[in-house]
């Protein structure tokens, strides 16, 4: 992890910062000394709770709204971060949605919604990050270990995250000479509301037992991985880092 001295003066944007993983990432980067923009789409109350937790712990943060798939709104988010804090050094793209259904039964509208947020949103934010990040910066996108686990009902969701991985790996090569790293984190099953919703206790326990560490991941587990890539992990670039406790 970065020391507070190393992170002082650095600025991070965390998209989906009101969500389970996003809020943990925002708090973790703030604990390292970064000023954090906590982005949200609709959950203003939860985003303000994250900001309050950060400021009460002595950190600096502000909540900002926006549709990350809308280039104008996303650009406004980056501009507001620059105006408030002077620049952007780290972008963590945790915003995403997940709809589960067998491929033969998935509504095309549901797939389109996932594609808009997970693929188009990641593209728009990555494009802005590529144009904006200062030397020494880092872009961290979020994929999923379901691209490896290949579980039924995850086909549509995993397809959107496969696109995220492809964009991430190619952008890392396109950033040659900029001193900016570009990586993706691929969480395994993680105990967030997004993952737990609609699952039986029996299924949750069975999934947890599948990992050699015999538990689900936590948002803090993922935040630690992100903090490494955002701070000291400068020699890790153009990679998909699987944070899943060995489940895949």
mmCIF file of C-alpha atoms in Angstrom, residues 33-216:
data_model
loop_
_atom_site.group_PDB
_atom_site.id
_atom_site.type_symbol
_atom_site.label_atom_id
_atom_site.label_comp_id
_atom_site.label_asym_id
_atom_site.label_seq_id
_atom_site.Cartn_x
_atom_site.Cartn_y
_atom_site.Cartn_z
ATOM 1 C CA UNK A 33 -4.155 10.038 2.061
ATOM 2 C CA UNK A 34 -5.855 10.628 -1.287
ATOM 3 C CA UNK A 35 -8.627 13.131 -1.844
ATOM 4 C CA UNK A 36 -11.532 11.086 -3.169
ATOM 5 C CA UNK A 37 -14.449 11.898 -5.437
ATOM 6 C CA UNK A 38 -17.239 9.471 -4.544
ATOM 7 C CA UNK A 39 -19.323 9.140 -7.705
ATOM 8 C CA UNK A 40 -22.909 7.924 -7.594
ATOM 9 C CA UNK A 41 -25.696 7.516 -10.118
ATOM 10 C CA UNK A 42 -28.807 7.493 -7.938
ATOM 11 C CA UNK A 43 -27.780 6.701 -4.346
ATOM 12 C CA UNK A 44 -26.993 10.204 -3.104
ATOM 13 C CA UNK A 45 -27.674 9.268 0.505
ATOM 14 C CA UNK A 46 -25.266 6.327 0.491
ATOM 15 C CA UNK A 47 -22.600 8.411 -1.248
ATOM 16 C CA UNK A 48 -22.892 11.115 1.406
ATOM 17 C CA UNK A 49 -22.540 8.436 4.096
ATOM 18 C CA UNK A 50 -19.249 7.367 2.495
ATOM 19 C CA UNK A 51 -18.063 10.978 2.403
ATOM 20 C CA UNK A 52 -19.047 11.423 6.042
ATOM 21 C CA UNK A 53 -17.121 8.292 7.071
ATOM 22 C CA UNK A 54 -14.044 9.527 5.222
ATOM 23 C CA UNK A 55 -14.140 13.050 6.624
ATOM 24 C CA UNK A 56 -14.808 11.847 10.168
ATOM 25 C CA UNK A 57 -11.669 9.706 9.845
ATOM 26 C CA UNK A 58 -9.682 12.788 8.869
ATOM 27 C CA UNK A 59 -9.802 12.344 5.082
ATOM 28 C CA UNK A 60 -11.016 14.516 2.232
ATOM 29 C CA UNK A 61 -13.893 13.548 -0.040
ATOM 30 C CA UNK A 62 -16.910 14.841 -1.862
ATOM 31 C CA UNK A 63 -19.846 13.120 -3.540
ATOM 32 C CA UNK A 64 -20.668 13.891 -7.168
ATOM 33 C CA UNK A 65 -23.443 12.472 -9.361
ATOM 34 C CA UNK A 66 -23.468 11.486 -13.001
ATOM 35 C CA UNK A 67 -24.350 8.938 -15.651
ATOM 36 C CA UNK A 68 -20.983 7.455 -16.569
ATOM 37 C CA UNK A 69 -22.300 6.231 -19.907
ATOM 38 C CA UNK A 70 -23.150 9.810 -20.892
ATOM 39 C CA UNK A 71 -19.959 11.522 -22.151
ATOM 40 C CA UNK A 72 -21.174 14.974 -21.117
ATOM 41 C CA UNK A 73 -22.052 13.947 -17.575
ATOM 42 C CA UNK A 74 -18.873 11.895 -17.177
ATOM 43 C CA UNK A 75 -16.751 14.797 -18.440
ATOM 44 C CA UNK A 76 -18.503 17.043 -15.926
ATOM 45 C CA UNK A 77 -17.475 14.600 -13.173
ATOM 46 C CA UNK A 78 -13.811 14.790 -14.186
ATOM 47 C CA UNK A 79 -13.959 18.580 -14.524
ATOM 48 C CA UNK A 80 -15.477 18.915 -11.066
ATOM 49 C CA UNK A 81 -12.721 16.732 -9.594
ATOM 50 C CA UNK A 82 -10.063 18.864 -11.246
ATOM 51 C CA UNK A 83 -11.703 22.073 -10.085
ATOM 52 C CA UNK A 84 -12.066 20.848 -6.511
ATOM 53 C CA UNK A 85 -8.691 19.176 -6.092
ATOM 54 C CA UNK A 86 -6.446 20.343 -8.928
ATOM 55 C CA UNK A 87 -6.192 17.186 -11.036
ATOM 56 C CA UNK A 88 -6.826 13.454 -11.202
ATOM 57 C CA UNK A 89 -4.275 10.725 -10.424
ATOM 58 C CA UNK A 90 -6.328 7.580 -9.886
ATOM 59 C CA UNK A 91 -9.569 6.403 -11.482
ATOM 60 C CA UNK A 92 -11.285 3.282 -10.168
ATOM 61 C CA UNK A 93 -14.244 2.155 -12.233
ATOM 62 C CA UNK A 94 -16.425 0.072 -9.915
ATOM 63 C CA UNK A 95 -19.800 1.181 -11.325
ATOM 64 C CA UNK A 96 -21.678 -1.745 -12.826
ATOM 65 C CA UNK A 97 -24.903 -3.715 -12.853
ATOM 66 C CA UNK A 98 -25.552 -7.448 -12.934
ATOM 67 C CA UNK A 99 -28.628 -9.231 -14.278
ATOM 68 C CA UNK A 100 -28.594 -13.017 -14.118
ATOM 69 C CA UNK A 101 -30.475 -15.368 -16.432
ATOM 70 C CA UNK A 102 -29.670 -18.273 -18.741
ATOM 71 C CA UNK A 103 -28.635 -16.927 -22.127
ATOM 72 C CA UNK A 104 -31.669 -18.434 -23.849
ATOM 73 C CA UNK A 105 -33.993 -16.672 -21.411
ATOM 74 C CA UNK A 106 -32.328 -13.295 -20.878
ATOM 75 C CA UNK A 107 -34.338 -10.300 -22.010
ATOM 76 C CA UNK A 108 -32.446 -8.274 -24.581
ATOM 77 C CA UNK A 109 -33.390 -5.118 -22.695
ATOM 78 C CA UNK A 110 -31.592 -6.436 -19.607
ATOM 79 C CA UNK A 111 -28.493 -7.241 -21.640
ATOM 80 C CA UNK A 112 -28.599 -3.785 -23.212
ATOM 81 C CA UNK A 113 -28.782 -2.159 -19.757
ATOM 82 C CA UNK A 114 -25.741 -4.108 -18.595
ATOM 83 C CA UNK A 115 -23.895 -3.268 -21.788
ATOM 84 C CA UNK A 116 -24.641 0.449 -21.383
ATOM 85 C CA UNK A 117 -23.268 0.653 -17.841
ATOM 86 C CA UNK A 118 -20.600 -2.048 -17.814
ATOM 87 C CA UNK A 119 -19.172 -1.637 -21.313
ATOM 88 C CA UNK A 120 -20.104 1.825 -22.588
ATOM 89 C CA UNK A 121 -19.689 3.344 -19.112
ATOM 90 C CA UNK A 122 -16.254 1.777 -18.708
ATOM 91 C CA UNK A 123 -15.288 2.945 -22.193
ATOM 92 C CA UNK A 124 -16.358 6.544 -21.527
ATOM 93 C CA UNK A 125 -14.600 6.709 -18.153
ATOM 94 C CA UNK A 126 -11.467 4.994 -19.485
ATOM 95 C CA UNK A 127 -11.336 7.438 -22.391
ATOM 96 C CA UNK A 128 -11.552 10.406 -20.032
ATOM 97 C CA UNK A 129 -8.963 8.849 -17.722
ATOM 98 C CA UNK A 130 -6.597 8.336 -20.663
ATOM 99 C CA UNK A 131 -6.900 12.017 -21.510
ATOM 100 C CA UNK A 132 -6.748 13.327 -17.946
ATOM 101 C CA UNK A 133 -4.584 11.235 -15.608
ATOM 102 C CA UNK A 134 -1.375 12.871 -14.475
ATOM 103 C CA UNK A 135 2.024 11.105 -14.736
ATOM 104 C CA UNK A 136 2.281 8.452 -12.058
ATOM 105 C CA UNK A 137 -1.430 7.815 -12.332
ATOM 106 C CA UNK A 138 -3.442 4.624 -12.438
ATOM 107 C CA UNK A 139 -6.680 3.466 -14.023
ATOM 108 C CA UNK A 140 -8.246 0.400 -12.432
ATOM 109 C CA UNK A 141 -11.313 -1.134 -14.050
ATOM 110 C CA UNK A 142 -13.394 -3.894 -12.484
ATOM 111 C CA UNK A 143 -14.040 -7.201 -14.239
ATOM 112 C CA UNK A 144 -15.197 -10.465 -12.656
ATOM 113 C CA UNK A 145 -13.824 -13.925 -11.997
ATOM 114 C CA UNK A 146 -17.011 -15.239 -13.612
ATOM 115 C CA UNK A 147 -15.177 -14.971 -16.923
ATOM 116 C CA UNK A 148 -13.208 -17.991 -15.615
ATOM 117 C CA UNK A 149 -15.810 -19.709 -13.448
ATOM 118 C CA UNK A 150 -18.306 -19.865 -16.324
ATOM 119 C CA UNK A 151 -21.304 -20.498 -14.099
ATOM 120 C CA UNK A 152 -24.772 -20.816 -15.649
ATOM 121 C CA UNK A 153 -26.855 -17.612 -15.687
ATOM 122 C CA UNK A 154 -23.775 -15.371 -15.772
ATOM 123 C CA UNK A 155 -23.300 -15.410 -19.559
ATOM 124 C CA UNK A 156 -24.623 -11.938 -20.290
ATOM 125 C CA UNK A 157 -22.842 -10.340 -17.335
ATOM 126 C CA UNK A 158 -19.547 -12.126 -17.986
ATOM 127 C CA UNK A 159 -19.717 -11.070 -21.631
ATOM 128 C CA UNK A 160 -19.776 -7.404 -20.619
ATOM 129 C CA UNK A 161 -16.809 -7.918 -18.318
ATOM 130 C CA UNK A 162 -14.876 -9.732 -21.038
ATOM 131 C CA UNK A 163 -15.219 -6.523 -23.031
ATOM 132 C CA UNK A 164 -13.919 -4.556 -20.044
ATOM 133 C CA UNK A 165 -10.827 -6.755 -19.893
ATOM 134 C CA UNK A 166 -10.126 -6.340 -23.611
ATOM 135 C CA UNK A 167 -10.378 -2.537 -23.397
ATOM 136 C CA UNK A 168 -8.199 -2.433 -20.307
ATOM 137 C CA UNK A 169 -5.364 -4.534 -21.704
ATOM 138 C CA UNK A 170 -5.215 -2.650 -24.993
ATOM 139 C CA UNK A 171 -5.415 0.784 -23.351
ATOM 140 C CA UNK A 172 -2.414 -0.112 -21.178
ATOM 141 C CA UNK A 173 -0.340 -0.474 -24.372
ATOM 142 C CA UNK A 174 -1.785 2.701 -25.866
ATOM 143 C CA UNK A 175 -0.623 4.673 -22.803
ATOM 144 C CA UNK A 176 3.047 4.048 -23.605
ATOM 145 C CA UNK A 177 5.211 6.970 -22.522
ATOM 146 C CA UNK A 178 2.595 8.510 -20.215
ATOM 147 C CA UNK A 179 3.717 6.863 -16.927
ATOM 148 C CA UNK A 180 0.140 5.708 -16.307
ATOM 149 C CA UNK A 181 -0.741 2.116 -15.419
ATOM 150 C CA UNK A 182 -3.951 0.465 -16.595
ATOM 151 C CA UNK A 183 -5.183 -2.738 -14.970
ATOM 152 C CA UNK A 184 -8.356 -4.598 -14.106
ATOM 153 C CA UNK A 185 -9.330 -6.303 -10.872
ATOM 154 C CA UNK A 186 -11.526 -9.400 -11.254
ATOM 155 C CA UNK A 187 -13.265 -10.159 -7.947
ATOM 156 C CA UNK A 188 -14.648 -13.571 -7.183
ATOM 157 C CA UNK A 189 -17.904 -13.973 -5.233
ATOM 158 C CA UNK A 190 -17.916 -11.011 -2.859
ATOM 159 C CA UNK A 191 -20.390 -10.332 -0.074
ATOM 160 C CA UNK A 192 -22.021 -7.215 -1.485
ATOM 161 C CA UNK A 193 -25.741 -6.465 -1.851
ATOM 162 C CA UNK A 194 -25.296 -6.804 -5.632
ATOM 163 C CA UNK A 195 -23.995 -10.366 -5.258
ATOM 164 C CA UNK A 196 -26.175 -11.548 -2.374
ATOM 165 C CA UNK A 197 -29.492 -10.316 -3.752
ATOM 166 C CA UNK A 198 -31.831 -13.177 -4.658
ATOM 167 C CA UNK A 199 -29.466 -15.968 -3.564
ATOM 168 C CA UNK A 200 -30.454 -18.592 -1.033
ATOM 169 C CA UNK A 201 -28.395 -19.118 2.110
ATOM 170 C CA UNK A 202 -27.608 -22.649 0.910
ATOM 171 C CA UNK A 203 -26.184 -21.326 -2.364
ATOM 172 C CA UNK A 204 -24.156 -18.663 -0.572
ATOM 173 C CA UNK A 205 -22.648 -21.237 1.785
ATOM 174 C CA UNK A 206 -21.874 -23.619 -1.065
ATOM 175 C CA UNK A 207 -20.154 -20.873 -3.013
ATOM 176 C CA UNK A 208 -18.132 -19.811 0.022
ATOM 177 C CA UNK A 209 -16.997 -23.399 0.614
ATOM 178 C CA UNK A 210 -15.718 -23.670 -2.966
ATOM 179 C CA UNK A 211 -12.828 -21.296 -2.263
ATOM 180 C CA UNK A 212 -9.717 -22.781 -0.615
ATOM 181 C CA UNK A 213 -10.045 -20.047 2.012
ATOM 182 C CA UNK A 214 -13.645 -21.231 2.595
ATOM 183 C CA UNK A 215 -15.362 -17.868 2.636
ATOM 184 C CA UNK A 216 -16.731 -15.212 0.337
#
